[in-house]
Amino acid sequence: MKLYDELVARGLIAQVTNEQEIRDTIDNGKAVFYIGFDCTADSLTAGHFMALTLMKRLQMAGNKPIALIGGGTTMIGDPSGRTDMRKMLTKEDIEHNAACFKRQMEKFIEFGEGKALMLNNADWLLSLNYVELLREVGACFSVNNMLRAECYKQRMEKGLSFLEFNYMIMQSYDFYYLFQHYGCNMEFGGDDQWSNMLGGTELIRRKLGKDANAMTITLLTDSQGKKMGKTAGNAVWLDPNKTSPYEFYQYWRNVGDADVMKCIRMLTFLPLEQIDEMDTWKDGRINEAKEILAYELTKMVHGEAEAEKAQAAARALFSGKGDDANMPTTEISAEKLADGSIGILNLMVTCGLAASNGEARRLVQQGGVFVNEEKVPAADAKITEEQLKAGVKIRKGKKVFHKAVLA
């Protein structure tokens, strides 16, 4: 099976411009393609997996990836899928986040001379002259068409700032610049980026002629990717200091039954023949499929040794053997204690099991919090210093385990 057909079979393709041309280009290793990553945090999340694995697949087939760090566009903020404006970051924050992204991307993509490139759009966007940009690029965009774009619809309901309105022009300019300076002939992005991506293709043709060979292709499941990036209101990070390998494994181990085969097909590098055979497994083997998904993705991000440890710890916990050697652990400093104890709500927030005291209170009141396998009876329950010295195991619901010990 050729690469384009494989991408379709894995459920990755939503819509494309000039399908036959795109098929021929990537099947023959002739694509110089880019995907943009705005630096809104100091780590990539599980939601970036589709983009990262896609870049790896295309590079393995001889195509050349460009990982475009959005040092410039992050200063504006993408309004796609947002009901409010993104937090404004400083230039120093963005540069720090970009450096963190590069370290994580190197686990998926091979950078170097003649290989993948990592570029930062701050290098050309921040030096643009506003009036020149309006004349050269702004004249190519219809405001009426922009206002109809899907990426602006949600923000229009609550108020779209002029700052955010410029995002489409900036993203379009990126493709135009990369096309001219790096021979980039293709842009990949999520389905919520379609309008922005078409803007880039159209800008290239209007500025350089209708024969300019610029193509766009969108991933079918960008909304699924964004959903993958979060659990219980918290992001699932690729940085092990923010989401431990065990927590990362558990996240994928606990995906919904309806999503597990979809995730295996889209995100792993298992052969399609093996995945098709797994698709015939009956309900009794769904947990086996989830283990395979969790192991493969944890190995990809954190290495085989960490994947083995995470899987062993998860199996021990769910078998009732209680092996907590690799369980996520938070050390509680003595300063956190008051009169020799800490409240369960404060403890849960400190351990990252709840985003706020209010969320922790709801979980306790719903009967979903256990300490050393005993249900926490009330929101005012306290954990003593002596308990913390011995170590306490906190369970949230049926599947989330955490250990707290005194520092």
Short mmCIF file of C-alpha atoms in Angstrom, two decimals:
data_model
loop_
_atom_site.label_atom_id
_atom_site.label_comp_id
_atom_site.label_asym_id
_atom_site.label_seq_id
_atom_site.Cartn_x
_atom_site.Cartn_y
_atom_site.Cartn_z
CA MET A 1 0.00 0.00 0.00
CA LYS A 2 1.36 3.42 -0.92
CA LEU A 3 1.62 6.17 1.67
CA TYR A 4 -1.38 8.27 0.68
CA ASP A 5 -3.64 5.22 0.69
CA GLU A 6 -2.24 4.27 4.10
CA LEU A 7 -3.08 7.72 5.50
CA VAL A 8 -6.62 7.30 4.22
CA ALA A 9 -6.86 3.76 5.63
CA ARG A 10 -5.69 5.04 9.02
CA GLY A 11 -8.51 7.59 9.02
CA LEU A 12 -6.26 10.64 8.90
CA ILE A 13 -7.40 12.56 5.83
CA ALA A 14 -10.30 15.02 5.91
CA GLN A 15 -10.07 17.17 2.80
CA VAL A 16 -7.39 18.11 0.33
CA THR A 17 -6.73 20.39 -2.61
CA ASN A 18 -5.81 18.59 -5.89
CA GLU A 19 -5.91 15.07 -4.46
CA GLN A 20 -4.13 13.32 -7.33
CA GLU A 21 -1.25 15.80 -7.24
CA ILE A 22 -0.92 15.40 -3.46
CA ARG A 23 -1.05 11.60 -3.81
CA ASP A 24 1.70 11.59 -6.42
CA THR A 25 3.86 14.04 -4.46
CA ILE A 26 3.91 12.26 -1.11
CA ASP A 27 3.96 8.75 -2.60
CA ASN A 28 7.14 9.68 -4.47
CA GLY A 29 8.80 11.42 -1.51
CA LYS A 30 8.63 14.83 -3.17
CA ALA A 31 6.70 16.72 -0.50
CA VAL A 32 8.36 19.53 1.42
CA PHE A 33 5.59 20.05 3.95
CA TYR A 34 5.07 22.02 7.09
CA ILE A 35 2.95 21.85 10.22
CA GLY A 36 2.74 24.81 12.60
CA PHE A 37 3.00 24.60 16.39
CA ASP A 38 2.15 27.68 18.41
CA CYS A 39 4.19 27.86 21.63
CA THR A 40 1.38 28.41 24.14
CA ALA A 41 2.96 26.15 26.80
CA ASP A 42 6.38 24.71 27.70
CA SER A 43 5.44 21.21 26.56
CA LEU A 44 3.61 19.52 23.74
CA THR A 45 0.54 17.52 24.75
CA ALA A 46 -1.06 14.23 23.76
CA GLY A 47 -3.19 16.32 21.42
CA HIS A 48 -0.12 16.92 19.21
CA PHE A 49 0.34 13.20 18.58
CA MET A 50 -1.37 13.11 15.20
CA ALA A 51 0.82 15.86 13.83
CA LEU A 52 4.02 14.33 15.20
CA THR A 53 3.32 10.79 14.02
CA LEU A 54 2.21 12.11 10.63
CA MET A 55 5.49 13.96 10.21
CA LYS A 56 7.37 10.79 11.13
CA ARG A 57 5.38 8.70 8.61
CA LEU A 58 6.04 11.14 5.78
CA GLN A 59 9.73 11.49 6.63
CA MET A 60 10.15 7.71 6.67
CA ALA A 61 8.79 7.72 3.10
CA GLY A 62 11.39 10.25 1.92
CA ASN A 63 9.41 13.48 2.31
CA LYS A 64 10.91 16.51 4.06
CA PRO A 65 9.14 17.93 7.13
CA ILE A 66 9.33 21.51 8.36
CA ALA A 67 8.31 21.91 11.98
CA LEU A 68 7.27 25.54 12.14
CA ILE A 69 7.44 27.01 15.62
CA GLY A 70 4.95 29.84 15.93
CA GLY A 71 7.13 32.39 17.70
CA GLY A 72 5.33 35.12 15.76
CA THR A 73 1.78 33.78 15.49
CA THR A 74 1.76 32.90 19.21
CA MET A 75 2.02 36.62 19.89
CA ILE A 76 -1.37 37.01 18.19
CA GLY A 77 -3.16 33.82 19.26
CA ASP A 78 -5.18 31.42 17.10
CA PRO A 79 -8.94 32.03 17.60
CA SER A 80 -9.90 28.62 16.11
CA GLY A 81 -12.21 26.70 18.44
CA ARG A 82 -11.95 29.37 21.13
CA THR A 83 -14.70 31.21 23.00
CA ASP A 84 -12.22 33.62 24.60
CA MET A 85 -8.94 35.29 23.69
CA ARG A 86 -5.74 33.40 24.42
CA LYS A 87 -3.38 34.57 27.15
CA MET A 88 -0.78 37.02 25.85
CA LEU A 89 2.73 35.61 26.32
CA THR A 90 6.01 37.51 26.44
CA LYS A 91 8.67 37.02 23.80
CA GLU A 92 10.89 35.36 26.45
CA ASP A 93 8.11 32.89 27.37
CA ILE A 94 7.60 32.00 23.72
CA GLU A 95 11.33 31.43 23.13
CA HIS A 96 11.53 29.16 26.18
CA ASN A 97 8.49 27.17 25.04
CA ALA A 98 9.94 26.81 21.53
CA ALA A 99 13.16 25.31 22.93
CA CYS A 100 11.10 22.79 24.94
CA PHE A 101 9.10 21.83 21.83
CA LYS A 102 12.27 21.11 19.85
CA ARG A 103 13.60 18.68 22.46
CA GLN A 104 10.35 16.73 22.41
CA MET A 105 9.98 16.75 18.61
CA GLU A 106 13.42 15.21 18.20
CA LYS A 107 11.99 11.95 19.56
CA PHE A 108 9.75 11.72 16.49
CA ILE A 109 11.51 13.63 13.71
CA GLU A 110 15.10 13.49 12.47
CA PHE A 111 16.51 16.99 12.11
CA GLY A 112 19.73 17.93 10.40
CA GLU A 113 21.27 18.79 7.05
CA GLY A 114 19.13 17.39 4.25
CA LYS A 115 16.57 16.14 6.79
CA ALA A 116 13.80 17.88 8.69
CA LEU A 117 13.96 21.61 9.39
CA MET A 118 12.80 23.47 12.46
CA LEU A 119 11.98 27.10 11.73
CA ASN A 120 10.44 29.90 13.75
CA ASN A 121 8.01 32.28 12.07
CA ALA A 122 9.14 35.04 14.43
CA ASP A 123 12.15 35.32 12.11
CA TRP A 124 10.01 36.84 9.34
CA LEU A 125 6.73 37.91 10.97
CA LEU A 126 8.19 40.18 13.66
CA SER A 127 10.14 42.24 11.14
CA LEU A 128 7.20 42.91 8.81
CA ASN A 129 6.30 46.51 8.04
CA TYR A 130 2.59 46.95 8.71
CA VAL A 131 1.76 49.17 5.73
CA GLU A 132 3.79 47.01 3.36
CA LEU A 133 2.01 43.90 4.66
CA LEU A 134 -1.39 45.52 4.11
CA ARG A 135 -0.47 46.40 0.54
CA GLU A 136 1.28 43.16 -0.37
CA VAL A 137 -0.86 40.62 1.48
CA GLY A 138 -3.95 42.30 2.89
CA ALA A 139 -5.18 43.25 -0.57
CA CYS A 140 -5.42 39.52 -1.43
CA PHE A 141 -8.00 38.78 1.29
CA SER A 142 -11.74 39.36 1.18
CA VAL A 143 -13.10 40.45 4.57
CA ASN A 144 -16.46 38.92 3.64
CA ASN A 145 -14.84 35.54 3.04
CA MET A 146 -12.79 35.79 6.22
CA LEU A 147 -15.87 36.46 8.33
CA ARG A 148 -17.50 33.32 6.93
CA ALA A 149 -14.49 31.18 7.93
CA GLU A 150 -15.15 28.40 10.42
CA CYS A 151 -12.14 29.39 12.52
CA TYR A 152 -13.80 32.71 13.45
CA LYS A 153 -17.38 31.58 14.08
CA GLN A 154 -17.18 30.84 17.81
CA ARG A 155 -15.21 33.99 18.53
CA MET A 156 -17.68 36.12 16.57
CA GLU A 157 -20.39 35.24 19.09
CA LYS A 158 -18.49 36.78 22.02
CA GLY A 159 -16.41 39.32 20.18
CA LEU A 160 -13.47 38.81 17.83
CA SER A 161 -10.58 41.19 18.44
CA PHE A 162 -8.81 42.82 15.51
CA LEU A 163 -5.61 41.21 16.84
CA GLU A 164 -7.06 37.71 16.35
CA PHE A 165 -8.63 38.68 13.04
CA ASN A 166 -5.11 38.98 11.63
CA TYR A 167 -4.23 35.38 12.49
CA MET A 168 -5.41 34.00 9.14
CA ILE A 169 -3.25 36.52 7.29
CA MET A 170 -0.20 35.61 9.39
CA GLN A 171 -0.67 31.86 8.85
CA SER A 172 -1.21 32.40 5.13
CA TYR A 173 1.93 34.50 4.95
CA ASP A 174 3.87 31.66 6.59
CA PHE A 175 3.05 29.31 3.69
CA TYR A 176 3.84 32.04 1.16
CA TYR A 177 7.24 32.70 2.82
CA LEU A 178 8.11 29.00 3.16
CA PHE A 179 7.10 28.37 -0.47
CA GLN A 180 9.43 31.11 -1.69
CA HIS A 181 12.43 30.51 0.60
CA TYR A 182 12.37 26.77 1.35
CA GLY A 183 10.53 25.18 -1.57
CA CYS A 184 7.69 24.15 0.76
CA ASN A 185 4.87 22.83 -1.45
CA MET A 186 2.41 21.47 1.10
CA GLU A 187 0.79 22.43 4.40
CA PHE A 188 -0.79 19.97 6.83
CA GLY A 189 -3.13 20.99 9.62
CA GLY A 190 -6.25 20.15 11.55
CA ASP A 191 -9.72 20.33 10.05
CA ASP A 192 -10.44 23.51 12.03
CA GLN A 193 -7.56 25.16 10.14
CA TRP A 194 -9.00 24.62 6.66
CA SER A 195 -9.89 28.28 6.04
CA ASN A 196 -6.47 29.48 7.17
CA MET A 197 -4.74 26.89 5.01
CA LEU A 198 -6.76 27.73 1.93
CA GLY A 199 -5.80 31.35 2.54
CA GLY A 200 -2.14 30.42 2.19
CA THR A 201 -2.69 28.42 -0.98
CA GLU A 202 -4.71 31.26 -2.53
CA LEU A 203 -2.13 33.89 -1.51
CA ILE A 204 0.65 31.93 -3.22
CA ARG A 205 -1.36 31.65 -6.43
CA ARG A 206 -2.39 35.29 -6.46
CA LYS A 207 1.14 36.53 -5.83
CA LEU A 208 3.09 33.98 -7.87
CA GLY A 209 0.65 32.85 -10.53
CA LYS A 210 -1.95 30.12 -10.92
CA ASP A 211 0.71 27.54 -11.77
CA ALA A 212 2.38 27.87 -8.36
CA ASN A 213 2.26 24.34 -7.03
CA ALA A 214 0.96 24.86 -3.46
CA MET A 215 -1.18 22.17 -1.86
CA THR A 216 -3.00 21.78 1.43
CA ILE A 217 -4.18 18.69 3.24
CA THR A 218 -6.05 18.51 6.54
CA LEU A 219 -6.20 15.85 9.19
CA LEU A 220 -9.66 14.43 9.68
CA THR A 221 -9.61 14.34 13.44
CA ASP A 222 -8.17 17.57 14.74
CA SER A 223 -11.10 17.95 17.15
CA GLN A 224 -10.37 14.38 18.33
CA GLY A 225 -6.73 15.39 18.76
CA LYS A 226 -7.65 18.34 20.95
CA LYS A 227 -9.89 16.04 23.01
CA MET A 228 -6.98 13.60 23.34
CA GLY A 229 -4.86 16.32 24.87
CA LYS A 230 -6.93 16.63 28.06
CA THR A 231 -8.34 14.50 30.82
CA ALA A 232 -10.43 15.64 33.76
CA GLY A 233 -9.78 19.24 32.76
CA ASN A 234 -5.99 18.83 32.85
CA ALA A 235 -3.60 18.61 29.92
CA VAL A 236 -1.74 15.35 29.27
CA TRP A 237 1.80 16.52 28.60
CA LEU A 238 4.70 14.85 26.82
CA ASP A 239 7.10 16.29 29.42
CA PRO A 240 7.63 13.58 32.08
CA ASN A 241 7.98 16.27 34.75
CA LYS A 242 4.43 17.44 34.03
CA THR A 243 2.80 14.07 33.26
CA SER A 244 4.74 11.06 34.53
CA PRO A 245 5.24 8.05 32.21
CA TYR A 246 2.86 6.07 34.44
CA GLU A 247 0.15 8.76 34.21
CA PHE A 248 0.74 9.00 30.47
CA TYR A 249 0.35 5.23 30.12
CA GLN A 250 -2.80 5.28 32.25
CA TYR A 251 -4.33 8.03 30.14
CA TRP A 252 -4.14 5.89 27.01
CA ARG A 253 -5.03 2.73 28.92
CA ASN A 254 -8.29 4.40 29.93
CA VAL A 255 -9.49 5.72 26.55
CA GLY A 256 -13.10 4.95 25.77
CA ASP A 257 -13.98 1.59 24.23
CA ALA A 258 -15.31 3.35 21.12
CA ASP A 259 -12.01 5.22 20.58
CA VAL A 260 -9.35 2.61 21.22
CA MET A 261 -9.13 1.11 17.71
CA LYS A 262 -9.39 4.56 16.14
CA CYS A 263 -6.41 5.70 18.24
CA ILE A 264 -4.39 2.58 17.42
CA ARG A 265 -5.05 3.08 13.72
CA MET A 266 -4.18 6.79 13.71
CA LEU A 267 -1.35 7.04 16.21
CA THR A 268 0.67 3.82 16.30
CA PHE A 269 3.02 2.38 13.70
CA LEU A 270 1.59 -1.12 13.96
CA PRO A 271 0.96 -2.66 10.52
CA LEU A 272 -2.54 -2.15 9.19
CA GLU A 273 -2.90 -5.91 8.75
CA GLN A 274 -2.36 -6.40 12.48
CA ILE A 275 -4.78 -3.58 13.30
CA ASP A 276 -7.44 -5.03 10.99
CA GLU A 277 -7.12 -8.34 12.82
CA MET A 278 -7.44 -6.56 16.19
CA ASP A 279 -10.60 -4.91 14.89
CA THR A 280 -12.24 -8.34 14.89
CA TRP A 281 -11.53 -8.91 18.58
CA LYS A 282 -14.60 -9.36 20.71
CA ASP A 283 -15.50 -7.19 23.70
CA GLY A 284 -13.56 -9.41 26.08
CA ARG A 285 -10.27 -8.38 24.44
CA ILE A 286 -10.86 -4.61 24.45
CA ASN A 287 -8.60 -4.17 27.48
CA GLU A 288 -5.82 -6.00 25.65
CA ALA A 289 -6.15 -3.51 22.81
CA LYS A 290 -5.99 -0.62 25.29
CA GLU A 291 -2.81 -2.03 26.80
CA ILE A 292 -1.24 -2.25 23.35
CA LEU A 293 -2.18 1.37 22.61
CA ALA A 294 -0.86 2.63 25.94
CA TYR A 295 2.39 0.66 25.66
CA GLU A 296 3.14 1.70 22.07
CA LEU A 297 2.59 5.42 22.70
CA THR A 298 4.43 5.47 26.04
CA LYS A 299 7.38 3.72 24.39
CA MET A 300 7.36 6.29 21.60
CA VAL A 301 7.48 9.26 24.00
CA HIS A 302 9.33 7.96 27.08
CA GLY A 303 11.26 4.95 25.83
CA GLU A 304 10.84 1.20 26.16
CA ALA A 305 12.10 0.95 29.76
CA GLU A 306 9.57 3.48 31.05
CA ALA A 307 6.78 1.83 29.05
CA GLU A 308 7.65 -1.54 30.60
CA LYS A 309 7.64 -0.05 34.13
CA ALA A 310 4.34 1.76 33.57
CA GLN A 311 2.67 -1.36 32.21
CA ALA A 312 3.96 -3.51 35.09
CA ALA A 313 2.75 -0.97 37.67
CA ALA A 314 -0.68 -0.69 36.07
CA ARG A 315 -1.13 -4.44 35.89
CA ALA A 316 -0.07 -4.84 39.53
CA LEU A 317 -2.51 -2.20 40.73
CA PHE A 318 -5.45 -3.56 38.79
CA SER A 319 -4.69 -7.13 39.83
CA GLY A 320 -4.89 -6.07 43.47
CA LYS A 321 -1.23 -6.81 44.23
CA GLY A 322 -0.77 -3.21 45.27
CA ASP A 323 2.75 -2.70 43.84
CA ASP A 324 3.19 1.07 44.03
CA ALA A 325 6.89 1.29 43.08
CA ASN A 326 6.11 3.19 39.87
CA MET A 327 2.96 4.96 41.05
CA PRO A 328 3.01 8.77 40.58
CA THR A 329 4.14 10.24 43.90
CA THR A 330 4.00 13.74 45.38
CA GLU A 331 6.14 14.76 48.33
CA ILE A 332 4.22 16.91 50.80
CA SER A 333 6.35 19.47 52.62
CA ALA A 334 5.87 20.06 56.33
CA GLU A 335 4.83 23.64 55.52
CA LYS A 336 1.66 22.25 53.93
CA LEU A 337 0.55 20.77 57.27
CA ALA A 338 -1.55 22.61 59.85
CA ASP A 339 -1.70 21.17 63.37
CA GLY A 340 -0.07 17.98 62.15
CA SER A 341 -2.43 17.22 59.23
CA ILE A 342 -3.58 18.28 55.77
CA GLY A 343 -7.14 18.40 54.50
CA ILE A 344 -8.08 15.90 51.79
CA LEU A 345 -9.15 18.70 49.41
CA ASN A 346 -5.83 20.51 49.76
CA LEU A 347 -3.98 17.21 49.37
CA MET A 348 -5.80 16.33 46.15
CA VAL A 349 -5.05 19.72 44.61
CA THR A 350 -1.39 19.48 45.67
CA CYS A 351 -1.15 16.03 44.07
CA GLY A 352 -2.76 17.25 40.84
CA LEU A 353 -5.83 15.04 41.29
CA ALA A 354 -8.15 18.05 41.13
CA ALA A 355 -7.78 21.50 39.64
CA SER A 356 -9.39 23.25 42.62
CA ASN A 357 -10.81 22.66 46.09
CA GLY A 358 -14.28 22.89 44.57
CA GLU A 359 -13.57 20.08 42.11
CA ALA A 360 -12.02 17.97 44.88
CA ARG A 361 -15.07 18.57 47.10
CA ARG A 362 -17.42 17.37 44.36
CA LEU A 363 -15.38 14.20 43.86
CA VAL A 364 -15.46 13.42 47.59
CA GLN A 365 -19.18 14.14 47.86
CA GLN A 366 -19.83 11.83 44.90
CA GLY A 367 -18.01 9.01 46.72
CA GLY A 368 -15.18 8.82 44.20
CA VAL A 369 -12.13 9.38 46.44
CA PHE A 370 -10.37 6.63 48.43
CA VAL A 371 -7.38 6.78 50.76
CA ASN A 372 -5.62 3.44 51.30
CA GLU A 373 -8.70 1.85 49.67
CA GLU A 374 -11.12 3.34 52.20
CA LYS A 375 -13.72 5.75 50.90
CA VAL A 376 -13.19 9.31 52.11
CA PRO A 377 -16.36 9.98 54.12
CA ALA A 378 -16.52 13.77 54.00
CA ALA A 379 -14.87 16.81 52.44
CA ASP A 380 -13.42 17.90 55.80
CA ALA A 381 -11.45 14.66 56.23
CA LYS A 382 -7.78 15.10 57.15
CA ILE A 383 -4.62 13.08 56.54
CA THR A 384 -2.19 13.06 59.46
CA GLU A 385 1.54 13.55 59.46
CA GLU A 386 1.99 9.96 60.65
CA GLN A 387 -0.03 8.67 57.68
CA LEU A 388 2.05 10.71 55.27
CA LYS A 389 5.28 9.39 56.79
CA ALA A 390 4.09 5.87 55.96
CA GLY A 391 2.78 7.01 52.57
CA VAL A 392 -0.90 7.19 51.60
CA LYS A 393 -2.40 5.86 48.38
CA ILE A 394 -5.14 8.01 46.92
CA ARG A 395 -7.51 6.60 44.35
CA LYS A 396 -9.77 8.86 42.27
CA GLY A 397 -12.58 6.85 40.72
CA LYS A 398 -11.69 3.38 39.54
CA LYS A 399 -8.55 4.04 37.54
CA VAL A 400 -6.50 7.02 38.80
CA PHE A 401 -3.93 6.21 41.50
CA HIS A 402 -1.53 8.52 43.30
CA LYS A 403 0.77 8.32 46.31
CA ALA A 404 1.50 11.10 48.79
CA VAL A 405 4.44 10.99 51.20
CA LEU A 406 5.95 13.43 53.65
CA ALA A 407 8.98 15.18 52.20
#
